[in-house]
Short mmCIF file of C-alpha atoms in Angstrom, two decimals:
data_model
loop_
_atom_site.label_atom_id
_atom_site.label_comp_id
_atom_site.label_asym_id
_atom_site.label_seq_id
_atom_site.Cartn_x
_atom_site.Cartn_y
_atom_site.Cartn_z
CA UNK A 1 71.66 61.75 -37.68
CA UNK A 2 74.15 59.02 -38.12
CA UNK A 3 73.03 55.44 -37.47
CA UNK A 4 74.22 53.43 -34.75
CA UNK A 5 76.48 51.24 -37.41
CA UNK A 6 77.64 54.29 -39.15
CA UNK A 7 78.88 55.35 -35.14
CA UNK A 8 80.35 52.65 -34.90
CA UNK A 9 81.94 52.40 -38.50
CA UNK A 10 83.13 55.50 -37.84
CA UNK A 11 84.84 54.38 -33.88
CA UNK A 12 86.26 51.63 -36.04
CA UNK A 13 88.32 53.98 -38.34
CA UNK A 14 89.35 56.44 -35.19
CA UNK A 15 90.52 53.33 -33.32
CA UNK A 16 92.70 52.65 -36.69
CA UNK A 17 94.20 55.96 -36.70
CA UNK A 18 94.85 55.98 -32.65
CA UNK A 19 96.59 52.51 -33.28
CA UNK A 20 98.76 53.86 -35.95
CA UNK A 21 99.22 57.81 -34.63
CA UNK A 22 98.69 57.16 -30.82
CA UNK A 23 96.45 60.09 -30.88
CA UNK A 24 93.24 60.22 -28.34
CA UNK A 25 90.09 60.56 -30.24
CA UNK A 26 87.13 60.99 -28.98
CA UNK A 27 83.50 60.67 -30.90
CA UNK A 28 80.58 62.25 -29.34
CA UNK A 29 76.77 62.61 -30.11
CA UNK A 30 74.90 66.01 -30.82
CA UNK A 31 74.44 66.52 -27.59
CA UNK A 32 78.03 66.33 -26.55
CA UNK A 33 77.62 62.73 -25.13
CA UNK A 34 80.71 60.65 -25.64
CA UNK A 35 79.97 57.43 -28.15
CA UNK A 36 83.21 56.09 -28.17
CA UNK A 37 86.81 56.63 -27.27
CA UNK A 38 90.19 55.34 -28.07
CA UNK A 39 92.49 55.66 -25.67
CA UNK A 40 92.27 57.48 -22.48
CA UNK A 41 93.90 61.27 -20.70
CA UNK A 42 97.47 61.04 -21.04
CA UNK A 43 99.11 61.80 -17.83
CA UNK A 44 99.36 64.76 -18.09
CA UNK A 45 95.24 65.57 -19.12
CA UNK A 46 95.12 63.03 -16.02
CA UNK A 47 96.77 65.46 -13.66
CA UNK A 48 95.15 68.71 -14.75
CA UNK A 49 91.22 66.93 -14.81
CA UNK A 50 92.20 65.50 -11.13
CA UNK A 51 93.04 68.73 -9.72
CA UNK A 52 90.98 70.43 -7.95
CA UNK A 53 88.73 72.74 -10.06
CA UNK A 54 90.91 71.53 -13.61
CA UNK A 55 87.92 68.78 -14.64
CA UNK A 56 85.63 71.95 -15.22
CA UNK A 57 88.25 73.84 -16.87
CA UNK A 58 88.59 70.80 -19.43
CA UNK A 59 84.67 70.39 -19.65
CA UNK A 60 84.89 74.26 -20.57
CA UNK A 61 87.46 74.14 -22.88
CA UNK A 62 85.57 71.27 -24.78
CA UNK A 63 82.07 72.93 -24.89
CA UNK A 64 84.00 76.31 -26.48
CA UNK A 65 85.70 74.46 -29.03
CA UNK A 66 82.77 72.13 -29.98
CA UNK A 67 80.65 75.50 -29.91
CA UNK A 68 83.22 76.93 -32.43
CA UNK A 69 83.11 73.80 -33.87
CA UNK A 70 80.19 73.80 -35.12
CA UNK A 71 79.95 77.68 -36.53
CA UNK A 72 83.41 76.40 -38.78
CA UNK A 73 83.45 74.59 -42.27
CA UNK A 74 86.17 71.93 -41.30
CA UNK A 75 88.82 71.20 -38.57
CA UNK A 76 89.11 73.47 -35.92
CA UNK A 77 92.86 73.34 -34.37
CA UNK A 78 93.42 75.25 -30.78
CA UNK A 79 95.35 75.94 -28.03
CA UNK A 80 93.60 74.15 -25.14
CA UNK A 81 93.13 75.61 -22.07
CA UNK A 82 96.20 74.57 -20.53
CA UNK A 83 98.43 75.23 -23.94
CA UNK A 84 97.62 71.97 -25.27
CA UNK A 85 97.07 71.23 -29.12
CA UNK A 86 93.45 69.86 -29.92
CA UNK A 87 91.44 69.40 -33.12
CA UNK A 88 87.61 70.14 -33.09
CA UNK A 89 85.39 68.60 -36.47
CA UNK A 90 82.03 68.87 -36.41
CA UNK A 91 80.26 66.09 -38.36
CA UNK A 92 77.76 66.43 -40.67
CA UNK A 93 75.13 64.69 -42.75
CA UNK A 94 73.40 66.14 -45.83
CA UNK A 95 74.63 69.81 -44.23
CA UNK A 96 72.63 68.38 -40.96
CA UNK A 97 74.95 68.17 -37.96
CA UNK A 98 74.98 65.14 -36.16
CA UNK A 99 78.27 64.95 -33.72
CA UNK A 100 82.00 66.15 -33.32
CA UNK A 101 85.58 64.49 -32.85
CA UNK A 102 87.78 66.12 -30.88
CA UNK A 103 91.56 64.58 -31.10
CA UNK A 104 94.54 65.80 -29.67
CA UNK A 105 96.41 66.61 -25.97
CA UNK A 106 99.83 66.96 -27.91
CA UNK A 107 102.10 69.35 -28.42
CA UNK A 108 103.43 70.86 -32.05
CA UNK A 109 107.19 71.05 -33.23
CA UNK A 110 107.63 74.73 -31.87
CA UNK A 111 110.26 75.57 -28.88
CA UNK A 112 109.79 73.07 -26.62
CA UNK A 113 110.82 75.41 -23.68
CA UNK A 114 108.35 78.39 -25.46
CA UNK A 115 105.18 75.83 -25.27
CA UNK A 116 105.69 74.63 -21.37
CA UNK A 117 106.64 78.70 -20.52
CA UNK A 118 102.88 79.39 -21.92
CA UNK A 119 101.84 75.91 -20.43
CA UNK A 120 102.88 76.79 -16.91
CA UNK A 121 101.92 80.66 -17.21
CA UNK A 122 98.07 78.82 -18.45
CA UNK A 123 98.44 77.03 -15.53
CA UNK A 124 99.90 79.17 -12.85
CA UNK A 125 96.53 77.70 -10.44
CA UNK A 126 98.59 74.09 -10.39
CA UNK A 127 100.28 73.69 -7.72
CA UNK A 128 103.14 71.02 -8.06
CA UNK A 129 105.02 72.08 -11.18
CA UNK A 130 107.50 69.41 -11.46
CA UNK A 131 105.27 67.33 -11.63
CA UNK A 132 103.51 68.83 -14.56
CA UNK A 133 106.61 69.40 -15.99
CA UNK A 134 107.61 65.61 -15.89
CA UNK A 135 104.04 64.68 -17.65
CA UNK A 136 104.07 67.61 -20.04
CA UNK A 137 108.01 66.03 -21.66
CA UNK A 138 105.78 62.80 -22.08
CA UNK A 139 103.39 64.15 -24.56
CA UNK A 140 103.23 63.23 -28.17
CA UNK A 141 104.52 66.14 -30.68
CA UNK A 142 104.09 66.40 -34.01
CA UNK A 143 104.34 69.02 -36.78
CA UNK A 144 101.66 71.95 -37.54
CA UNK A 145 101.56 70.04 -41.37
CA UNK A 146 101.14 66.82 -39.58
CA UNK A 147 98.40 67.85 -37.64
CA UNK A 148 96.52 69.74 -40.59
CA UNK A 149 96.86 66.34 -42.80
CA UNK A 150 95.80 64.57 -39.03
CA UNK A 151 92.68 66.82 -39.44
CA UNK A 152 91.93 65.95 -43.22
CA UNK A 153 92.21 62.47 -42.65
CA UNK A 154 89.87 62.54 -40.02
CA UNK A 155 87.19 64.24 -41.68
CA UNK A 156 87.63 61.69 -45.09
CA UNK A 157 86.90 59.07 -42.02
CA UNK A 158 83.29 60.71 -41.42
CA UNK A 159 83.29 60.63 -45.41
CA UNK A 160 83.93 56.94 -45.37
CA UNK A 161 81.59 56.29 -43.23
CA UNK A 162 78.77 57.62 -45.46
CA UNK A 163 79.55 55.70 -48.28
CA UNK A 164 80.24 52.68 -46.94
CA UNK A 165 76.68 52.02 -47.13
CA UNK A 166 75.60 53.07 -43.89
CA UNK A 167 73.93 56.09 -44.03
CA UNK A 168 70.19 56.26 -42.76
CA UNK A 169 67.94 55.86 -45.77
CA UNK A 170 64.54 55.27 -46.30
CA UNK A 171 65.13 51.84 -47.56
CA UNK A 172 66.97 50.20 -44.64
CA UNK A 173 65.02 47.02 -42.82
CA UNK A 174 62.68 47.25 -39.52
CA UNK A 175 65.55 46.11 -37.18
CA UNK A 176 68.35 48.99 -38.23
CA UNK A 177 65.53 51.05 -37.63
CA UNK A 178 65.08 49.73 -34.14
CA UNK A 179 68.98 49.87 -33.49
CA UNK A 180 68.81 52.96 -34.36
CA UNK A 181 65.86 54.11 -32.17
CA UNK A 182 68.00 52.44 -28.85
CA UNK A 183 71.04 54.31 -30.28
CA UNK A 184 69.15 57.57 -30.23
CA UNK A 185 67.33 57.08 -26.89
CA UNK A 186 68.93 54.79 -24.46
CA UNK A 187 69.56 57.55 -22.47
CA UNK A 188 65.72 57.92 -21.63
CA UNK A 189 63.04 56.13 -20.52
CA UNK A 190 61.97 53.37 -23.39
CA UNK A 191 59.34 51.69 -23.14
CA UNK A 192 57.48 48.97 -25.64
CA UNK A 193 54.82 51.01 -26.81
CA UNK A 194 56.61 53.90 -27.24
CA UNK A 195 59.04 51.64 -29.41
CA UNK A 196 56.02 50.49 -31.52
CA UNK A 197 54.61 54.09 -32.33
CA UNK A 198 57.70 55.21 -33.35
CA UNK A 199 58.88 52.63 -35.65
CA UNK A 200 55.00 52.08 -37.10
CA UNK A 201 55.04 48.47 -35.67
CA UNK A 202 52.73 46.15 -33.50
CA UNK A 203 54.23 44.58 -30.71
CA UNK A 204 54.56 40.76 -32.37
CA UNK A 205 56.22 42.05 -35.12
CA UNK A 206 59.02 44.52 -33.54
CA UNK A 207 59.36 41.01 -31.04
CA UNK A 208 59.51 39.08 -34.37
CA UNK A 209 62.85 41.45 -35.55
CA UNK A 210 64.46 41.51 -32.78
CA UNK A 211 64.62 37.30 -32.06
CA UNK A 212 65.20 37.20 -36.14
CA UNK A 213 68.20 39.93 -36.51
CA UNK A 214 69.51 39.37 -32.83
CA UNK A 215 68.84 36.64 -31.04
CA UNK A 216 68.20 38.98 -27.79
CA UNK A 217 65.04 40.58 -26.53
CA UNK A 218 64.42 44.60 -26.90
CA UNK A 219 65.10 44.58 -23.43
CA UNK A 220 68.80 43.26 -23.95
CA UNK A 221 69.19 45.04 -26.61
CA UNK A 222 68.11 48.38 -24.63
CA UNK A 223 70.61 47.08 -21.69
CA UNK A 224 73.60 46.18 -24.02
CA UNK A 225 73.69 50.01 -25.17
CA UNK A 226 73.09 51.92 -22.05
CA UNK A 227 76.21 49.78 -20.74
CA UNK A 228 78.05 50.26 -23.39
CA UNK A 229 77.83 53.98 -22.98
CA UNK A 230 78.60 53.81 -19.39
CA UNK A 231 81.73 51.84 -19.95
CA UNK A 232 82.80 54.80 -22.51
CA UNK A 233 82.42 57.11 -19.93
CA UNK A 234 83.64 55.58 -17.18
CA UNK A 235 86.86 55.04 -19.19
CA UNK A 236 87.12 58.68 -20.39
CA UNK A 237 85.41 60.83 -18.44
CA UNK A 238 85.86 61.63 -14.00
CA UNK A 239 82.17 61.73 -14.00
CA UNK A 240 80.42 59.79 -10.88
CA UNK A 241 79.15 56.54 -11.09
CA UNK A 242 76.08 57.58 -9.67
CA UNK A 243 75.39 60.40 -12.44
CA UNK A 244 76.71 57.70 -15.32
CA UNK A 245 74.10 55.59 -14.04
CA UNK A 246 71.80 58.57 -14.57
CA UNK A 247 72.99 59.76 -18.38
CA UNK A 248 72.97 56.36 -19.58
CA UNK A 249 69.10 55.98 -18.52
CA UNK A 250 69.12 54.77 -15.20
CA UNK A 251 67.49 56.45 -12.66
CA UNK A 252 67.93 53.84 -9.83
CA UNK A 253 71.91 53.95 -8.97
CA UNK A 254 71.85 50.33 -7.20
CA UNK A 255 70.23 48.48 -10.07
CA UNK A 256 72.62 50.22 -12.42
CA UNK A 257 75.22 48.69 -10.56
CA UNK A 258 73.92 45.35 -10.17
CA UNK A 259 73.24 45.11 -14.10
CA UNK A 260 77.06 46.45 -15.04
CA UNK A 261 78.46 43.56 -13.07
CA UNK A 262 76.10 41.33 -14.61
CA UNK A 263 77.61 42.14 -18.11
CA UNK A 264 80.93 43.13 -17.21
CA UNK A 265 82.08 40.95 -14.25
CA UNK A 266 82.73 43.82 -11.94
CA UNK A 267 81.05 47.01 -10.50
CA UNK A 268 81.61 50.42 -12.15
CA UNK A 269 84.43 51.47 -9.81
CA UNK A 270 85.69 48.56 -10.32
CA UNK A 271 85.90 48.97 -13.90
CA UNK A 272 87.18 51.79 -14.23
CA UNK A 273 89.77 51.24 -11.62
CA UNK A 274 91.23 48.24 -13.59
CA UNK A 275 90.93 49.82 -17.18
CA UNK A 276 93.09 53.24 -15.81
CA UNK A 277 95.96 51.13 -14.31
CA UNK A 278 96.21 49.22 -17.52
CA UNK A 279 96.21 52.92 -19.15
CA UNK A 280 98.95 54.01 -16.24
CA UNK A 281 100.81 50.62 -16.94
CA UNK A 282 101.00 51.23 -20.76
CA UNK A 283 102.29 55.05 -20.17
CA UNK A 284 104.87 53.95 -17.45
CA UNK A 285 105.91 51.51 -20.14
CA UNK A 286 106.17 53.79 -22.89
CA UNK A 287 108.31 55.74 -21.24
CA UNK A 288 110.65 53.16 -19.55
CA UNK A 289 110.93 52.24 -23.66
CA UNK A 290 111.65 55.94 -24.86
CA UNK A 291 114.36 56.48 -21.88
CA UNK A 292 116.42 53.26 -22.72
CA UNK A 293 116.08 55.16 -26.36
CA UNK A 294 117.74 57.58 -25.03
CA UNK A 295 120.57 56.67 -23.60
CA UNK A 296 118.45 56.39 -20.19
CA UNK A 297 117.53 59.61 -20.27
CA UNK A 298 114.04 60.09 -18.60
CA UNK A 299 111.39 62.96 -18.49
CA UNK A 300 112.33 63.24 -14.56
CA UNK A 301 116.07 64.12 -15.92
CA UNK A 302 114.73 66.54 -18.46
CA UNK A 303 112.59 68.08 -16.27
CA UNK A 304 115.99 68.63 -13.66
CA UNK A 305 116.53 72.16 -15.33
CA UNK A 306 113.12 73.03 -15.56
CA UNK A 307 112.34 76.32 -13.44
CA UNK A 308 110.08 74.89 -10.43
CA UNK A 309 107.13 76.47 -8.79
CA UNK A 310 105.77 75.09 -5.29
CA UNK A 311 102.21 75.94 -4.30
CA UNK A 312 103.54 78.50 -1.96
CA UNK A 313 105.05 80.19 -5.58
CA UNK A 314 101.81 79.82 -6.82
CA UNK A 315 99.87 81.86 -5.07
CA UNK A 316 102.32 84.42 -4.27
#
């Protein structure tokens, strides 16, 4: 498995390519739980996991490709469920696989017409068209060779992050061990002893590491991941607070709550209320930028010509 510094090395170099690409990446455990994410749905992911019954289709979509995934030797490039392009890696240590990265919800540099014709025949259950239309002209393209070298890069990140020096080894100290053990299990319930027996260490000595390497107590160091975590998914997933609170290891909602406010300065809604309209706020902005580009031209103007379906259309 891949240390909780080799995660994070490796969220470091995704957040580098977003920056430079704008690409979403997304880095997620074994089991499919999301470690970290840079940048959020575009608008147009937005509308499709907000409609009703299109969050499962996504979830579907992602568990196929991670499933195929996994079977495949490198990147795995697809056609998402709603025509989108997305990449699927599997990452590996030592042959062992330890987590994906999925990256994508662009478009390539076929017909532009051809790929929303197969986007709105995908998506014939959506019922306002124009306005899928409208966020579909907003998303990023880029070439079928620019996406395969997307792909290798990505996987010479996972590469990186193994010889940087932070792969697990027999050798590293008591509190990467411990770091590691939180990283692993924050999601359960961790308790002191159990911490001990699994790391070989008396209770004065794994209290010993932790004030030496951190400053913090096991118990703030337990609490610092599990909200971590719950800020990733509350920022990229349309999961409920109440079942965050569960997959990050709380069981009791209200003391989840009270503990995210404590080290973020606002409730969970809250959160994630104020971290999408600063995603909205960037979009809207982008695109105010690319229609003065264009001679004022907007996505709304493109989208004039574009055949339109109502929801009555739909399910004729």
């Amino acid at each position: 498995m891949f240390s909780a510094g080799e995660f994070e090395k490796l969220g470091r170099l995704l957040n580098n390519l977003h920056i430079c690409m704008d690409i979403k990446f997304g880095l997620l455990d074994i089991n499919a739980r999301e470690v970290y994410t840079a940048a959020y749905r575009t608008p147009f992911c937005r509308l499709i996991a907000q409609a009703e019954g299109g969050y499962a289709r996504c979830v579907n979509c992602d568990a196929e490709a991670l499933r195929h995934a996994g079977q495949a030797e490198g990147p795995v490039c697809y056609r998402c469920h709603a025509g989108l392009i997305e990449v699927a890696l599997a990452v590996r240590v030592s042959g062992e696989q330890v987590g994906y990265i999925l990256f994508g919800q662009m478009l390539d540099d076929s017909p532009l017409e051809r790929q929303w014709q197969d986007t709105r025949r995908r998506c014939a259950w959506y019922g306002d068209m124009d306005e899928l239309y409208r966020a579909f002209c907003l998303l990023k393209v880029m070439s079928r060779q620019q996406i395969s070298a997307l792909g290798e890069i990505v996987d010479a990140c996972v590469s990186e992050a193994r010889l940087s020096g932070m792969l697990i080894s027999a050798s590293r100290d008591e509190a990467g061990r411990l770091r590691d053990y939180i990283a692993a299990h924050y999601a359960e319930p961790i308790t002191i002893p159990g911490i001990c027996a699994a790391l070989s260490l008396s209770k004065s000595k794994l209290y010993a590491i932790c004030r030496a390497d951190t400053g913090r107590t096991v118990s703030e160091l337990i609490c610092e991941r599990r909200i971590d975590a719950a800020r990733a998914l509350l920022r990229g997933t349309d999961d409920s607070v109440r079942q965050i609170s569960e997959t990050v290891g709380y069981a009791d909602f209200n003391y989840f709550t009270r503990v995210f406010r404590q080290h973020a300065g606002l409730t969970p809604s809250e959160y994630r209320r104020q971290v999408r309209a600063a995603d909205d706020s960037a979009v809207d902005s982008r695109a105010t930028d690319g229609a003065a580009g264009n001679g004022g031209s907007t996505s709304a103007d493109r989208a004039s010509d574009a055949p339109t379906k109502t929801r009555a259309d739909a399910k004729a």
